[in-house]
Amino acid sequence: MEATHSIGIVSAQRAQFNSPLACKSGGILPEYELVYETYGSLNRDKSNAVLVCHALSGHHHVAGYYADAPKNIGWWDNMIGPGKPLDTDRFFVIGLNNLGGCHGSTGPISINPETGKPYGAGFPFVTVEDWVESQARLADKLGITQFAAIIGGSLGGMQALQWSMAYPGRVRHVLAIASAPRLTAQNIAFNDVARNAILTDPDFHGGNYYAHGVVPARGLRLARMLGHITYLSNDVMADKFGRMLRSGKYIYSYDIEFEIESYLRYQGDKFATYFDANSYLLMTKALDYFDPAREFDDDLNKAFATARANFLIVSFSTDWRFAPERSRDIVKALLHNQLKVSYAEITSTHGHDSFLMRHAHYHDLIRTYFNNIASEFTA
Amino acid sequence: MEATHSIGIVSAQRAQFNSPLACKSGGILPEYELVYETYGSLNRDKSNAVLVCHALSGHHHVAGYYADAPKNIGWWDNMIGPGKPLDTDRFFVIGLNNLGGCHGSTGPISINPETGKPYGAGFPFVTVEDWVESQARLADKLGITQFAAIIGGSLGGMQALQWSMAYPGRVRHVLAIASAPRLTAQNIAFNDVARNAILTDPDFHGGNYYAHGVVPARGLRLARMLGHITYLSNDVMADKFGRMLRSGKYIYSYDIEFEIESYLRYQGDKFATYFDANSYLLMTKALDYFDPAREFDDDLNKAFATARANFLIVSFSTDWRFAPERSRDIVKALLHNQLKVSYAEITSTHGHDSFLMRHAHYHDLIRTYFNNIASEFTA
């Protein structure tokens, strides 16, 4: 029997940090807030905490829904809840919005205390390393010295991997899903096109569009349209949309002709109404910058030399954004360091987006892995 | 010994057509001009003519160079010339700029005789079928009743295929390289993002930017940047650029950090200075519309039922824009109709752009195929 119970009504919490965060980019955040949610209960010895790291456009609302917005369901609700693969009856789950985001944590839209105006383009470049540092401080505040597991997909997986390197004593299990040890040139290229769409939008105003009462919606829309192409596989696009025409025939117009155009434009338009352009730029740069091997002569083996966690690495067969080969690169480096690692390549037609989908084999895998983790502290 | 001789100095010619062209879209061009170049000599029985069809951003200047611009070398000069794979000592080669283009043939930038102003957004949507019709009229004018061969890569290959269906008696050999019988949803998606970059550029002015003294350079630049990602393979991007940094270290800026960004932005900037945005839109729509199976219940076998030519179909192993599978779809339909077809999948790292590259195996293949064609009329 598949459990489909929701964790139910949840609410966001805030944590204020008054000691400065020195970012890897050289920028300093004198103070900052993190918005987060928690599900389930922390056990007595605080050994059942799981941190969920989000990807490009994710946030702290990972599971459940809000009392005043019952349709606003967390982005990984199919994975997390009572009886779900990451079972909130057994684990204490934390989701947060990363620094630089636009869902409540301190970001470009926040007021810079030094100027009294939004940070805008002045928000420091943030990296995966900075996020992990800020997440560790949040863990300190919650009294969690060691996570049972840290899990993330895509950019979230990079954060989980970074934890294993930066805080080897603070995480027992790392689950990196549809992730990569660093971006390829093609990945960076797509990010750069998306960024240039925003940067060259006349409404961007060098990142200080807030003062002009506009947002670079055209740029954000294009960035999201392009992003969606890379999240889906060629196959699933062919299956879902193919060459289906909206009106059954060619209309010879730049309006929507093909259903795939309708889908992309809808996704782009929606995104442009709620996502902050400066946050989008920062998140894509954080992706580009992540490269733990870089400080070790491009040797990923050395980068993982400090890691002590156990790992589950998961990839999806049709993911061409972060292809299975990239996950295997991670696995090889972990094995080189004689770490315990399980690897699964899930056959799925959904491309990179597979990590967010309900998929029996994939969910069984995550469920089993967490069951094993639970047996460590309930035994 | 590899022949590297250029055809030398060439010059463009013009042909005026005064009978209207009724486009498949319903639009009508009351009159039009085609600009073209020819290389080599038409033999006495006019049996050695080869038509070269161009792709998205190509034109009539296929080989050689201009007396007043010796560095302006034709886009397929490595393939066409004396002693080259398509040998101008034996063949009479014609290249033209397609209708709707921006290199001299009638297009959006041309004056609409009915209004005295540029066609702009009022230029009819043109299709591969329309281009073939206009090419046939040019052939009439040149006294060519049957081509020895028609060759093209990518969108050019689609025109070559269309010739075999529309004018089975007028072409003996069709060479369709890095082509496809129709675009996939993913192909259309990339085109739609590129088009939306142009359409939403405030300088586009609904396609009538000429009257405003501006061009939608930001949109064109983005379209070209995105295009280039799809022309190259993931592998060649990794080999040529990888994660190479322009200044050897992270600069934490939206300026160029990675060499791949420098390459893409340079290509985008260059393109925006010379290519007409309305032409770009029309060319991408022509790509989207081409689908000969559509009028035959999506049965490509039926679409080729009228064809009588012999075929050489060529694909490239790392071409993910028009993948080898798409070429094999063509081959299967040709075989179903018991046509003579040769197929080669060339191992090349260069992705879709391979068809433009000097590559020994590929060029040997084309050379041998044309040698065999030449033996038909010289024997």
Short mmCIF file of C-alpha atoms in Angstrom, two decimals, chain A residues 24-26 121 125 127 182-190 192-202 204 218 221-222 225-226 229-230 232-234 237-238 241-243 245 248-255 257-258 260-262 264-265 278 281-282 284-285 287-291 294 320 326, chain B residues 24-26 121 125 127 182-190 192-202 204 218 221-222 225-226 229-230 232-234 237-238 241-243 245 248-255 257-258 260-262 264-265 278 281-282 284-285 287-291 294 320 326:
data_model
loop_
_atom_site.label_atom_id
_atom_site.label_comp_id
_atom_site.label_asym_id
_atom_site.label_seq_id
_atom_site.Cartn_x
_atom_site.Cartn_y
_atom_site.Cartn_z
CA LYS A 24 33.89 32.91 -0.72
CA SER A 25 33.48 35.67 -3.29
CA GLY A 26 34.93 38.18 -0.83
CA ALA A 121 23.03 43.96 -7.65
CA PHE A 125 27.92 36.28 -4.98
CA THR A 127 28.44 29.75 -3.48
CA ARG A 182 30.77 20.35 -11.52
CA LEU A 183 29.09 21.82 -14.56
CA THR A 184 30.22 21.06 -18.10
CA ALA A 185 30.94 23.76 -20.66
CA GLN A 186 27.51 23.06 -22.16
CA ASN A 187 25.84 23.54 -18.77
CA ILE A 188 27.64 26.85 -18.27
CA ALA A 189 26.72 27.87 -21.81
CA PHE A 190 23.00 27.41 -21.16
CA ASP A 192 25.12 32.16 -19.66
CA VAL A 193 22.40 32.49 -22.29
CA ALA A 194 19.78 32.60 -19.53
CA ARG A 195 21.77 35.20 -17.61
CA ASN A 196 22.30 37.31 -20.71
CA ALA A 197 18.58 37.29 -21.37
CA ILE A 198 18.13 38.93 -17.95
CA LEU A 199 21.23 41.15 -17.99
CA THR A 200 20.33 42.68 -21.38
CA ASP A 201 16.65 43.20 -20.58
CA PRO A 202 16.22 47.00 -20.54
CA PHE A 204 17.06 45.05 -15.55
CA ARG A 218 11.15 39.34 -20.59
CA ARG A 221 10.71 34.42 -19.07
CA LEU A 222 13.33 33.49 -21.66
CA MET A 225 11.77 28.73 -21.14
CA LEU A 226 15.32 27.70 -21.92
CA ILE A 229 14.07 22.52 -22.33
CA THR A 230 17.08 21.27 -20.38
CA LEU A 232 13.04 17.61 -19.91
CA SER A 233 14.36 14.83 -22.07
CA ASN A 234 14.05 14.83 -25.83
CA MET A 237 9.02 16.18 -25.06
CA ALA A 238 8.32 13.98 -28.06
CA PHE A 241 4.02 17.31 -27.11
CA GLY A 242 5.54 15.95 -30.29
CA ARG A 243 4.50 18.17 -33.18
CA LEU A 245 -0.60 21.77 -33.15
CA GLY A 248 -4.80 21.37 -35.65
CA LYS A 249 -3.26 23.23 -38.56
CA TYR A 250 -0.46 25.66 -39.37
CA ILE A 251 -1.53 29.24 -38.73
CA TYR A 252 1.59 30.92 -40.12
CA SER A 253 2.08 33.29 -37.23
CA TYR A 254 4.50 33.91 -34.38
CA ASP A 255 1.68 33.18 -31.96
CA GLU A 257 1.34 27.05 -33.17
CA PHE A 258 2.81 23.98 -31.49
CA ILE A 260 5.37 22.69 -26.93
CA GLU A 261 5.44 26.47 -27.50
CA SER A 262 2.34 26.86 -25.36
CA LEU A 264 7.20 26.77 -22.58
CA ARG A 265 5.65 30.21 -22.80
CA ASN A 278 18.86 38.84 -9.18
CA LEU A 281 21.44 35.17 -11.63
CA LEU A 282 23.04 34.28 -8.28
CA THR A 284 23.06 30.04 -11.81
CA LYS A 285 26.44 31.47 -10.85
CA LEU A 287 26.01 26.31 -10.12
CA ASP A 288 28.85 27.46 -12.38
CA TYR A 289 31.25 28.01 -9.47
CA PHE A 290 30.78 24.67 -7.74
CA ASP A 291 33.88 22.62 -8.51
CA ARG A 294 39.40 22.79 -8.54
CA TRP A 320 21.14 15.11 -20.30
CA ARG A 326 28.49 12.90 -14.06
CA LYS B 24 2.11 27.85 -49.01
CA SER B 25 1.25 30.19 -46.14
CA GLY B 26 -1.26 32.00 -48.35
CA ALA B 121 6.75 41.84 -40.62
CA PHE B 125 5.92 33.13 -44.26
CA THR B 127 8.46 27.31 -46.46
CA ARG B 182 10.98 17.11 -39.58
CA LEU B 183 11.85 18.84 -36.34
CA THR B 184 11.31 17.25 -32.95
CA ALA B 185 9.49 19.00 -30.12
CA GLN B 186 12.88 19.83 -28.62
CA ASN B 187 14.06 21.39 -31.90
CA ILE B 188 10.89 23.50 -32.08
CA ALA B 189 11.33 24.46 -28.43
CA PHE B 190 14.82 25.84 -29.02
CA ASP B 192 10.71 29.19 -30.04
CA VAL B 193 13.02 30.47 -27.32
CA ALA B 194 15.23 32.08 -29.98
CA ARG B 195 12.20 33.64 -31.65
CA ASN B 196 10.82 34.92 -28.37
CA ALA B 197 14.15 36.57 -27.61
CA ILE B 198 13.69 38.57 -30.82
CA LEU B 199 9.93 39.07 -30.62
CA THR B 200 10.09 40.48 -27.06
CA ASP B 201 13.08 42.73 -27.68
CA PRO B 202 11.69 46.27 -27.31
CA PHE B 204 11.73 44.71 -32.52
CA ARG B 218 19.76 41.88 -27.96
CA ARG B 221 22.39 37.94 -29.98
CA LEU B 222 20.56 35.62 -27.59
CA MET B 225 24.14 32.22 -28.58
CA LEU B 226 21.50 29.58 -28.02
CA ILE B 229 25.03 25.57 -28.16
CA THR B 230 22.90 23.28 -30.30
CA LEU B 232 28.16 22.00 -31.06
CA SER B 233 28.35 18.70 -29.25
CA ASN B 234 28.75 18.43 -25.52
CA MET B 237 32.54 22.04 -25.99
CA ALA B 238 34.28 20.11 -23.23
CA PHE B 241 36.50 25.14 -23.69
CA GLY B 242 35.88 22.89 -20.72
CA ARG B 243 35.83 25.02 -17.58
CA LEU B 245 38.66 30.57 -17.08
CA GLY B 248 42.66 31.88 -14.53
CA LYS B 249 40.48 32.50 -11.48
CA TYR B 250 36.92 33.24 -10.48
CA ILE B 251 36.19 36.94 -10.70
CA TYR B 252 32.67 36.82 -9.22
CA SER B 253 31.05 38.98 -11.84
CA TYR B 254 28.54 38.71 -14.68
CA ASP B 255 31.31 39.64 -17.09
CA GLU B 257 34.50 34.29 -16.55
CA PHE B 258 34.57 31.11 -18.59
CA ILE B 260 32.78 29.27 -23.32
CA GLU B 261 30.97 32.48 -22.35
CA SER B 262 33.47 34.52 -24.34
CA LEU B 264 29.14 32.47 -27.25
CA ARG B 265 28.92 36.19 -26.60
CA ASN B 278 12.85 39.11 -39.55
CA LEU B 281 12.34 34.43 -37.61
CA LEU B 282 11.24 33.28 -41.06
CA THR B 284 13.30 29.15 -38.01
CA LYS B 285 9.61 28.93 -38.90
CA LEU B 287 12.38 24.69 -40.19
CA ASP B 288 9.39 24.13 -37.91
CA TYR B 289 6.93 23.83 -40.80
CA PHE B 290 8.86 21.30 -42.86
CA ASP B 291 7.10 17.98 -42.40
CA ARG B 294 2.13 15.55 -42.50
CA TRP B 320 22.17 16.01 -31.16
CA ARG B 326 16.53 11.35 -37.81
#
